[in-house]
Short mmCIF file of C-alpha atoms in Angstrom, two decimals:
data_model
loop_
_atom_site.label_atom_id
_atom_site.label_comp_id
_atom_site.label_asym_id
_atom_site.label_seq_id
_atom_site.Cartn_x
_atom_site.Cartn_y
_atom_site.Cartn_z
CA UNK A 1 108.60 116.28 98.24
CA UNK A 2 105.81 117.80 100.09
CA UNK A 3 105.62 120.27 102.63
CA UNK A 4 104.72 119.14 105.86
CA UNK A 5 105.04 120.03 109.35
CA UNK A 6 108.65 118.56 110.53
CA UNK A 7 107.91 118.00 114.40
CA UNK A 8 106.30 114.71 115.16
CA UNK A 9 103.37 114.06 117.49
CA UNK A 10 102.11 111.82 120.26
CA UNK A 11 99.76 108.83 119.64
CA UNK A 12 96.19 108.95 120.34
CA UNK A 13 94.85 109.64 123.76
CA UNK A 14 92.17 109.41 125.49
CA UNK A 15 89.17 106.41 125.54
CA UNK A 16 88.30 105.31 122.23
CA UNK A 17 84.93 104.40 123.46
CA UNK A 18 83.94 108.09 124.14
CA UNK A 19 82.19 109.94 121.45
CA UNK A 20 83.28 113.27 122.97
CA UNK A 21 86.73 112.24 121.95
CA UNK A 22 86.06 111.16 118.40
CA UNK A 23 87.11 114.69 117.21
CA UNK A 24 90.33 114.23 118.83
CA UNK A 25 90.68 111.16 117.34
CA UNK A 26 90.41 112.46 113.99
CA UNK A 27 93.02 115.17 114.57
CA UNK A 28 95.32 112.84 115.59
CA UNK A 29 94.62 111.11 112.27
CA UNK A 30 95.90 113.70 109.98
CA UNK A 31 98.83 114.49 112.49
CA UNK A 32 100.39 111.12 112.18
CA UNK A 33 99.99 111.01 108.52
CA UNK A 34 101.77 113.94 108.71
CA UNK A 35 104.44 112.89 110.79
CA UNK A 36 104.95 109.94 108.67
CA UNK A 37 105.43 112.73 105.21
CA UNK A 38 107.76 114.77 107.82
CA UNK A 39 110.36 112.18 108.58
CA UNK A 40 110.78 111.52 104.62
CA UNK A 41 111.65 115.04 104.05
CA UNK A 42 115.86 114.75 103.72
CA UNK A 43 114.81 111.74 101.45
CA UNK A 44 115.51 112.26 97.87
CA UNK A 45 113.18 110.33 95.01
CA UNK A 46 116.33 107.52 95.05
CA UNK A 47 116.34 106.65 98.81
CA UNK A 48 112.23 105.36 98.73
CA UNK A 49 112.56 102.23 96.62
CA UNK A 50 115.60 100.78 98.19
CA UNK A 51 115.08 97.39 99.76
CA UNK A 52 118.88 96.74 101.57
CA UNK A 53 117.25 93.31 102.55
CA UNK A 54 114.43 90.97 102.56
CA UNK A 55 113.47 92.47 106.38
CA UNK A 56 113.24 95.98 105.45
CA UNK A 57 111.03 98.08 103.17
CA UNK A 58 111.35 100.56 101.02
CA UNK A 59 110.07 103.45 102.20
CA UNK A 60 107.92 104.28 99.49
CA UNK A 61 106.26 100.73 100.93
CA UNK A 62 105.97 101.96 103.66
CA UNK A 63 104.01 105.01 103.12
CA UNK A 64 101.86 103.21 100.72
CA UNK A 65 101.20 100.22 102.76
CA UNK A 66 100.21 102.50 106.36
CA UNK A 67 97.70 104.42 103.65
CA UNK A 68 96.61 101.05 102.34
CA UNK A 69 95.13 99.92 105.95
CA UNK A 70 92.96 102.28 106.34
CA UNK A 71 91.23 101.85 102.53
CA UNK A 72 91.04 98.69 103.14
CA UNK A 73 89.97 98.32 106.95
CA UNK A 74 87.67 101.66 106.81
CA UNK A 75 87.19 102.92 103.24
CA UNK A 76 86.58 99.67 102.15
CA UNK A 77 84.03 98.34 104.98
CA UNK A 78 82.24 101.90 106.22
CA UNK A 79 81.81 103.57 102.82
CA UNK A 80 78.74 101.97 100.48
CA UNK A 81 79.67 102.08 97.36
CA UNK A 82 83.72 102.93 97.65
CA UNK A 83 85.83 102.30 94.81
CA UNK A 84 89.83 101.67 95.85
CA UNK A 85 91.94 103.60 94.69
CA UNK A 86 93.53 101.16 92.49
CA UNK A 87 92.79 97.75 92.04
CA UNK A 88 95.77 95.78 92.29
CA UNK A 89 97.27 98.24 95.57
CA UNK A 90 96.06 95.68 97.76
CA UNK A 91 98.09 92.47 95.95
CA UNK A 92 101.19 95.10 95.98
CA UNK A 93 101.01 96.39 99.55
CA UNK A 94 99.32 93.99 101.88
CA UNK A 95 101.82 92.72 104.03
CA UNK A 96 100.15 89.58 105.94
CA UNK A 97 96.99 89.51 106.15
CA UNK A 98 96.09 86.19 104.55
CA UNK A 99 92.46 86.54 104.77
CA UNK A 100 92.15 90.03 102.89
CA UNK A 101 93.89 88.35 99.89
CA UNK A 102 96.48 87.39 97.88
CA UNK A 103 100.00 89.60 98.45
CA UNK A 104 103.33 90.06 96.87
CA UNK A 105 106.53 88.68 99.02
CA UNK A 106 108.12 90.56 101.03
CA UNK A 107 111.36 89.91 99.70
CA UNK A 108 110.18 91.38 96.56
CA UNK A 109 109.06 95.00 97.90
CA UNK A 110 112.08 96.47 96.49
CA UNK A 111 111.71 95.63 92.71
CA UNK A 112 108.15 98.40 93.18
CA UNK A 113 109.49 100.82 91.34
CA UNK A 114 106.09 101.32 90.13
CA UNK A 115 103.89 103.08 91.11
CA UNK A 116 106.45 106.23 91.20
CA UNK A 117 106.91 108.03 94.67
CA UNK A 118 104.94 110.41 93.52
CA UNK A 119 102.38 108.45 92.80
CA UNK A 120 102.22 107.01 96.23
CA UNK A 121 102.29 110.26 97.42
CA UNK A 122 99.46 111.36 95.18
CA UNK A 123 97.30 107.61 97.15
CA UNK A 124 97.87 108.95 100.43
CA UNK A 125 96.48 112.29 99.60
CA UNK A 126 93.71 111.35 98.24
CA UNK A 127 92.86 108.22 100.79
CA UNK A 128 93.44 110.45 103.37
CA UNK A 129 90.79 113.02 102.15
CA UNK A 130 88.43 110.47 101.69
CA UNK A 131 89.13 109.58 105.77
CA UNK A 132 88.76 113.09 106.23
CA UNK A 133 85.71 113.50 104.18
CA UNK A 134 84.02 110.00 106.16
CA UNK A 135 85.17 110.59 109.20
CA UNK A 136 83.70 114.04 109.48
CA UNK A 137 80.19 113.02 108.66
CA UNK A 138 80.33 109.57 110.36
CA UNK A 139 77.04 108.80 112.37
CA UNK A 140 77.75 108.21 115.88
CA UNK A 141 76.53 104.35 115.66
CA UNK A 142 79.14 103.69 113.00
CA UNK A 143 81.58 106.13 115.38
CA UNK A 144 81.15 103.11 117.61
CA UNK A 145 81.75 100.46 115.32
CA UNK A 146 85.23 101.68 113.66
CA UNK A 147 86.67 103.49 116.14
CA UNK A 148 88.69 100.94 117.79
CA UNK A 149 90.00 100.23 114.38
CA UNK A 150 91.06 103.59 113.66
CA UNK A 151 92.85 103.44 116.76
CA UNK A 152 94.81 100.61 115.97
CA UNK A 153 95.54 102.30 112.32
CA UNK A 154 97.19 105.11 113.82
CA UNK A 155 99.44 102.78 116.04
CA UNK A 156 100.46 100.40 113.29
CA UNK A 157 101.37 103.78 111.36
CA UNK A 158 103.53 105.13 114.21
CA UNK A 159 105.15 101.33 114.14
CA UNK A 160 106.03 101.79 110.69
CA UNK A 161 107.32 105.40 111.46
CA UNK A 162 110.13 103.97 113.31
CA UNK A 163 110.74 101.03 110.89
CA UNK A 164 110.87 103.34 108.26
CA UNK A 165 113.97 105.74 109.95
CA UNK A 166 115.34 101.51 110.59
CA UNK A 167 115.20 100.73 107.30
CA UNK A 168 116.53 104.12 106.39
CA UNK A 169 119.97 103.77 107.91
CA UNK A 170 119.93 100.21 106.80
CA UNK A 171 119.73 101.20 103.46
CA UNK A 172 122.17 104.48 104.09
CA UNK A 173 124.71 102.11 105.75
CA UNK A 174 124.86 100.04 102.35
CA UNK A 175 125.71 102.78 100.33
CA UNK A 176 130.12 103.10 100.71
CA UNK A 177 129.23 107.41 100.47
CA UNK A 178 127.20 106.52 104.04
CA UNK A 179 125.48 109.88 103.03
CA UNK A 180 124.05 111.70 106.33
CA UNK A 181 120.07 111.68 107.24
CA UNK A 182 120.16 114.20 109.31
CA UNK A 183 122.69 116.60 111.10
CA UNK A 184 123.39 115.95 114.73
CA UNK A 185 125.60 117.69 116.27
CA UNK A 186 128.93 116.65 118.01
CA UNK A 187 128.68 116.29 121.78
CA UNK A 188 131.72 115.93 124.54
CA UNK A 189 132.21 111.93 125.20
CA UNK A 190 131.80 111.99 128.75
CA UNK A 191 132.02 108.85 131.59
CA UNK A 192 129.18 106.89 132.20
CA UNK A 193 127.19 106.59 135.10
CA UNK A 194 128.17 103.90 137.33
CA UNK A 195 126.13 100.68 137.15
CA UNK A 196 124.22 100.25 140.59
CA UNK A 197 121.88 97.32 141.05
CA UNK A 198 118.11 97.94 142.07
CA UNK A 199 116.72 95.36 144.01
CA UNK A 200 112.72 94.37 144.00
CA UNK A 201 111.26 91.68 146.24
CA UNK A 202 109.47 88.39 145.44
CA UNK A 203 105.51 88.20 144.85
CA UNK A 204 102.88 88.18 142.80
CA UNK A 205 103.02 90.57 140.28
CA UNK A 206 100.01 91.85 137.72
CA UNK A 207 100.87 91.53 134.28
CA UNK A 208 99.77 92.77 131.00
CA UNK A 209 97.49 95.49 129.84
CA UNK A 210 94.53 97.01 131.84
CA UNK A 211 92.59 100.31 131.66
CA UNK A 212 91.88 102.87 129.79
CA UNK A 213 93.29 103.67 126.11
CA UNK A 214 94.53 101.55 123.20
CA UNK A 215 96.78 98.34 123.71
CA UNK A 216 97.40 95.19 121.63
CA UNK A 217 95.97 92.18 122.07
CA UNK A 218 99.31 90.77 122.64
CA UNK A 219 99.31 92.76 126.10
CA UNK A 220 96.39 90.86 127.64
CA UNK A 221 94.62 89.48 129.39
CA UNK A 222 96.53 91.01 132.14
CA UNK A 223 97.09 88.21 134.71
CA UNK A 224 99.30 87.04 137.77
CA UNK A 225 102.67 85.75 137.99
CA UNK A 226 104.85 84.58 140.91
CA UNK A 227 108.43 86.73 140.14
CA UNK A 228 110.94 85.91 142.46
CA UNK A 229 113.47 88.41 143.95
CA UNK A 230 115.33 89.87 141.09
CA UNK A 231 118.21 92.63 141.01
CA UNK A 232 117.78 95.00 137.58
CA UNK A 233 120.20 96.90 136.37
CA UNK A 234 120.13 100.87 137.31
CA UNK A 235 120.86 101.72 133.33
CA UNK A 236 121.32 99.94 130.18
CA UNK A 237 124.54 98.63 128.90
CA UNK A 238 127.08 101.21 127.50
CA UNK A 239 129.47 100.88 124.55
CA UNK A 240 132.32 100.86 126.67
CA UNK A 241 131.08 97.85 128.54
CA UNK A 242 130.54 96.11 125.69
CA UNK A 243 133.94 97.16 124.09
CA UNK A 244 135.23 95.11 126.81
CA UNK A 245 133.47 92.04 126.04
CA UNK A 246 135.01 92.29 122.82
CA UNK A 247 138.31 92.83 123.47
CA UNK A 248 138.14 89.75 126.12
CA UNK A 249 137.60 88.05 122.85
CA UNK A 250 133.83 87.81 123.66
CA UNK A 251 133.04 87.22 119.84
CA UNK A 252 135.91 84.03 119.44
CA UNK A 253 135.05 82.22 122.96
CA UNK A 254 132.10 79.51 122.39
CA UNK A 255 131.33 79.40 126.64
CA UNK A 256 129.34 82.49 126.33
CA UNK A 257 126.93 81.54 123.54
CA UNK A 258 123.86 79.83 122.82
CA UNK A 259 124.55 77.07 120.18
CA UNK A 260 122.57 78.87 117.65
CA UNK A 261 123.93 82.58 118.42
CA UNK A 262 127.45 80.76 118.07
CA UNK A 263 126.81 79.49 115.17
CA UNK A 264 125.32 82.78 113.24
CA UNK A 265 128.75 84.48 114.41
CA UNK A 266 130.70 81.98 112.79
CA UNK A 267 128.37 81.90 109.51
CA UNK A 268 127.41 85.68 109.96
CA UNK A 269 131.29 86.96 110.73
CA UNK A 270 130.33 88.45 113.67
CA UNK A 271 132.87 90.55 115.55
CA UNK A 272 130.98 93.74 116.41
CA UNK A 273 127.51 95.67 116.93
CA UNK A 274 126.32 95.73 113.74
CA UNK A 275 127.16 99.38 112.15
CA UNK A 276 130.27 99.31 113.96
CA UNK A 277 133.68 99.46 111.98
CA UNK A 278 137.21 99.63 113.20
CA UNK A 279 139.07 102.34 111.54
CA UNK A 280 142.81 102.15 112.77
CA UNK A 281 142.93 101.69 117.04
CA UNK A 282 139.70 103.48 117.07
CA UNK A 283 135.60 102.26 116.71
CA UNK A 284 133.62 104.10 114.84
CA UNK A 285 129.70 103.68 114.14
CA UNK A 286 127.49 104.56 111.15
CA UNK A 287 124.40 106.59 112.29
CA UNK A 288 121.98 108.55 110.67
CA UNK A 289 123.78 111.48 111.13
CA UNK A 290 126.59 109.60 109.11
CA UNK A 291 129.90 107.72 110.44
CA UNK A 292 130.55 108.82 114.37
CA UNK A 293 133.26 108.02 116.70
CA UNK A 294 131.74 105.07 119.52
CA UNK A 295 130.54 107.28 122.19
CA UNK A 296 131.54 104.81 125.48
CA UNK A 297 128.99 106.38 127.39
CA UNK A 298 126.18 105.70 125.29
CA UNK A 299 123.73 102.32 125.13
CA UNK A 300 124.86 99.62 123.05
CA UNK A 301 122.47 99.64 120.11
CA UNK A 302 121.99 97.24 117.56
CA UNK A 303 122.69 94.03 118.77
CA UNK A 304 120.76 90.75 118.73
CA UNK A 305 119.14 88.63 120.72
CA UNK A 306 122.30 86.12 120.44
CA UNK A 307 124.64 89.26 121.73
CA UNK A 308 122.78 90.44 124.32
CA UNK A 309 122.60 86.95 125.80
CA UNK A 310 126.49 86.08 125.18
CA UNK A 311 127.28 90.00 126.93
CA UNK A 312 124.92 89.09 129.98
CA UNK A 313 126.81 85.64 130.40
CA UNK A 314 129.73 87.02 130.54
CA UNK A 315 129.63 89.63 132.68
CA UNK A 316 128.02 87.47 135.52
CA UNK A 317 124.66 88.94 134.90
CA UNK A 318 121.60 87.68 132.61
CA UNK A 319 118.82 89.72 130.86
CA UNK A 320 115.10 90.41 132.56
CA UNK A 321 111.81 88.22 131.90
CA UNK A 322 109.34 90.00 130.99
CA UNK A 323 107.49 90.51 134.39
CA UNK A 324 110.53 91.76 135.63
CA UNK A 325 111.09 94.15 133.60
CA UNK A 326 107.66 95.40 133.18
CA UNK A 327 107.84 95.41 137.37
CA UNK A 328 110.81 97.51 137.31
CA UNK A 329 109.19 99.97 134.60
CA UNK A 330 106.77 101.23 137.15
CA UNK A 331 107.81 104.70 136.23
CA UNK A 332 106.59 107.81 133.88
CA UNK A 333 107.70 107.38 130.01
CA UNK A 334 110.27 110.31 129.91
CA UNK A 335 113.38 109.75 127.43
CA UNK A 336 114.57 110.05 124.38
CA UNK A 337 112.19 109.03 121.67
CA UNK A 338 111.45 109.72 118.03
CA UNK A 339 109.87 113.22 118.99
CA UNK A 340 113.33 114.91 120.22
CA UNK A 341 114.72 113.87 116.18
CA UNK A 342 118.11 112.69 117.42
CA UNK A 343 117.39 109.22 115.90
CA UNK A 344 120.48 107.73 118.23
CA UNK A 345 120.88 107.05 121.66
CA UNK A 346 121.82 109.25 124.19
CA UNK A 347 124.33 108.69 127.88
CA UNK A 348 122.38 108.12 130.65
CA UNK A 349 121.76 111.58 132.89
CA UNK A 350 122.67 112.12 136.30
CA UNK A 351 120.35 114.13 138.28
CA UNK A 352 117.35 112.18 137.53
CA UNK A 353 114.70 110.88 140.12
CA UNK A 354 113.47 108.52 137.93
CA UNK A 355 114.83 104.98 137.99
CA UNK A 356 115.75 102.82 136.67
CA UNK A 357 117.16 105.17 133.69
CA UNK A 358 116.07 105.13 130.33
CA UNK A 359 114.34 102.71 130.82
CA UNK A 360 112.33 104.17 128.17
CA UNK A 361 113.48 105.39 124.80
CA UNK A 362 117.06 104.85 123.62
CA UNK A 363 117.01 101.41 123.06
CA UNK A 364 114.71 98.47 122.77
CA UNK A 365 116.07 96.59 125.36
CA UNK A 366 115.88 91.97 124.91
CA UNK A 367 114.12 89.99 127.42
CA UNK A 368 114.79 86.58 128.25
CA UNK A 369 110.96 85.71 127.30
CA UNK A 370 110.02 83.97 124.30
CA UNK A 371 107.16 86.06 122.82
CA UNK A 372 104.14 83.66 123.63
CA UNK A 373 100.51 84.69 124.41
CA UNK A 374 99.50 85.35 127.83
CA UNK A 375 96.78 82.92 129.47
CA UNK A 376 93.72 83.26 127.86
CA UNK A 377 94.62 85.02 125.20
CA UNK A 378 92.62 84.48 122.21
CA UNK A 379 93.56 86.73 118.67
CA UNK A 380 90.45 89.03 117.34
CA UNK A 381 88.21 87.25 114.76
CA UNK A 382 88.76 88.66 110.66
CA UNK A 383 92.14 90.09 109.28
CA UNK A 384 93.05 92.30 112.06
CA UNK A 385 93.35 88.90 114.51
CA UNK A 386 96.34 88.31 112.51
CA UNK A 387 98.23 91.27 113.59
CA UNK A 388 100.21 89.46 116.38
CA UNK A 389 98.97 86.29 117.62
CA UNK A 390 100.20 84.55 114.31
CA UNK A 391 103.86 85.50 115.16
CA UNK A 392 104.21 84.01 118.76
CA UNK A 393 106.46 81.30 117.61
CA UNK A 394 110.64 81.25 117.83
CA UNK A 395 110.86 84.86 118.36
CA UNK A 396 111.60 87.02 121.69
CA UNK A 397 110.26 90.23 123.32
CA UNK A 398 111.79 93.54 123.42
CA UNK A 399 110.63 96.23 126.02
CA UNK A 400 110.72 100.09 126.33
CA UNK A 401 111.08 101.37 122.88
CA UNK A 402 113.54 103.24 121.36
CA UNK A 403 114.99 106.62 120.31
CA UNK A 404 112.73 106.26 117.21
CA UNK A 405 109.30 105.50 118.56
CA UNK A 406 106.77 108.05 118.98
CA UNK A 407 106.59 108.97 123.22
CA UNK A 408 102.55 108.44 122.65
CA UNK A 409 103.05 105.12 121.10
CA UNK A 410 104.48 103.30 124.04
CA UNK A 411 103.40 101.75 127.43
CA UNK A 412 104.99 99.85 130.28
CA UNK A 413 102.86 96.60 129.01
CA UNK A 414 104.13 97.40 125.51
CA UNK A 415 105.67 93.64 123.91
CA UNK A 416 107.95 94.31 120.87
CA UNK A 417 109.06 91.24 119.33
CA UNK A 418 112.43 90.05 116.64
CA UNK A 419 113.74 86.79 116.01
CA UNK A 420 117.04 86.21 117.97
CA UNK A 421 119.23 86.94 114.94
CA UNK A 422 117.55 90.33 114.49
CA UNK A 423 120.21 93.63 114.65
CA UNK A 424 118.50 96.37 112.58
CA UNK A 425 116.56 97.38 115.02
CA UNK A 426 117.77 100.15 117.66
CA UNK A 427 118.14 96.87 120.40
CA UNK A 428 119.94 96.99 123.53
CA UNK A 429 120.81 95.61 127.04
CA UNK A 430 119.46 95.94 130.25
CA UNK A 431 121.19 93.64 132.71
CA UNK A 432 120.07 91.21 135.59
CA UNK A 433 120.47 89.00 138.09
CA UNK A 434 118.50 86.39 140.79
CA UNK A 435 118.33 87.41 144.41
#
């Protein structure tokens, strides 16, 4: 594979409407296509054209289909006179976008195995020195008209970063060798921090995006709502907590579900976190550093919408609404994110001023909000209005990202969304309650 820098880099920064910055801009271009090449590098040719199931990619997709947005939402419209790269790239790795055209299903991504990796590798170069070559002799009217979408293709790439390392151990996990991504060392299993409860008071609380820097649509228009007194919990759920749910039979005992979660667990099999396995009296998980012993001080990753719900139940508790939890996050984004290259989740820390902990990084952790728009909230005319608004149906929101998302990426208004069934994902807990 190629050479390429292996430590990964913040998002954009700065206001995309300021000139002066467009030369930042562009450096942050070529260091998140870079970051992207960097996390492949303990692939081998094999690992980029497995599809493990119809919601993952390959990650030869991937690559191709982050290097296809910007042909086709900046080569394509800014350049007279540009020729893609190859004419049926667009029907092989669009992924939605209805109004560009005509796209191959997602469930068929895996059966690719042409163009060759190479190949792919061989589109990116070239697209991005034709970015390289545009961007540095753009005008500074056309600065103004592209800019926000080159903002928005670096963001969507650092998405795909961290669905690529998801679909990675997806794929990984499949394979009975569960071969190792990368190395982590073994650390002591040490207690948890004690649960405490933080309380906030009722009022009206601001909501959604405002201010300066990139943010989805889906974050605005930032507006009131009326939050009543809630309690949050001071950490997310650990392991060990939820090792106790299961041994209390949490997985056989209908009282604690939703009708639908307790019906995927019968048709689904259900009995742990997915990735977990029991070898003999002990738990063990797969990571991408390969098969681990559970860690009971650690978050509880990879569980679903359905799980998280059932756990909350019964422990007493239930999970955060969004303006809760985006109250609560009121904090600096420090944690554990795709930048330190653990790729796993890590004990909370004593010792810390900032609360609640990890509240940021680790794990995505479920809301009870259904992922709906805001008031007001109206998608962006063309192709690019259909990269969230279309999906605000039967699915729920996720806040705080995760041990694989890029620190730069993420922001206290930040909505990730998964239908309730969803487990791939690094997806955790954060408990609370009513005051």
């Amino acid at each position: 594979m190629m050479s390429s820098p292996r430590t990964p880099v913040p998002a954009p920064g700065g206001s995309t409407d300021d000139l002066a910055s467009f030369s930042v801009l562009v450096r942050d271009f070529n260091a998140v296509r870079q970051t992207s090449i960097a996390l492949c590098d303990p692939l081998e040719p094999e690992d980029f054209v497995v599809q493990s199931m119809p919601d993952a990619s390959p990650v030869k997709w991937h690559l191709a289909h982050t290097t296809w947005f910007f042909e086709e939402f900046i080569l394509s419209a800014f350049v007279p006179g540009y020729r893609v790269y190859h004419p049926q790239f667009s029907y092989l790795f669009n992924s939605y976008y209805n109004a560009v055209g005509q796209r191959l299903s997602r469930s068929q991504r895996g059966l690719i195995t042409r163009p060759t990796v190479q190949e792919v590798f061989d589109y990116r170069m070239a697209v991005d020195q034709r970015m390289n070559e545009f961007l540095g002799g753009a005008e500074p009217d056309l600065i103004q008209r592209m800019v926000s979408l080159l903002t928005l293709g670096l963001n969507h790439e650092q998405q795909h970063q961290e669905l690529l390392l998801t679909d990675v151990k997806h794929a990984l996990w499949h394979n009975p060798l569960h071969p190792v991504f990368k190395h982590r060392n073994a650390e002591p299993v040490e207690s948890a921090l004690p649960m405490r409860w933080l309380a906030y008071p009722e009022g009206v609380r601001w909501v959604g995006f405002e201010g300066e820097g990139f943010a989805y649509d889906n974050e605005g228009p930032r507006h009131r709502e009326f939050v009543d007194g809630f309690r949050i919990a001071s950490r997310p759920v650990t392991n060990g907590e939820y090792l106790e749910f299961i041994e209390d039979g949490g997985y056989s005992r209908p009282d604690a579900w939703l009708s639908d979660g307790w019906s995927t667990v019968q048709s689904q099999g259900w009995d742990a976190p997915l990735y977990w396995e029991r070898q003999g009296d002990q738990w063990w998980t797969f990571s991408l550093a390969g098969m681990q012993p559970v860690n009971l001080a650690e978050p509880v990753c990879h569980v679903s919408y359905y799980e998280a719900d059932a756990f909350a139940r019964w422990s007493g508790a239930r999970l955060p609404t969004e303006a809760e939890w985006e109250t609560a996050a009121d904090v600096s984004i420090t944690g554990n994110f795709l930048e330190s290259s653990r790729y796993h989740p890590t004990p909370a820390v004593a010792g810390t001023d900032i609360e609640p902990l990890q509240i940021f990084g680790d794990v995505w952790e479920w809301t009870a909000s259904a992922y709906l728009p805001y008031p007001g909230f109206q998608p962006a005319s063309g192709a690019v209005g259909e990269y969230n608004g279309k999906f605000m149906c039967n699915q729920h929101v996720l806040r705080g990202g995760s041990c694989a998302s890029p620190r730069g990426h993420l922001r206290p208004t930040y909505r990730n969304f998964f239908y309730a069934d969803a487990r791939w994902q690094f997806s955790g807990i954060r408990l609370a309650q009513s005051l």
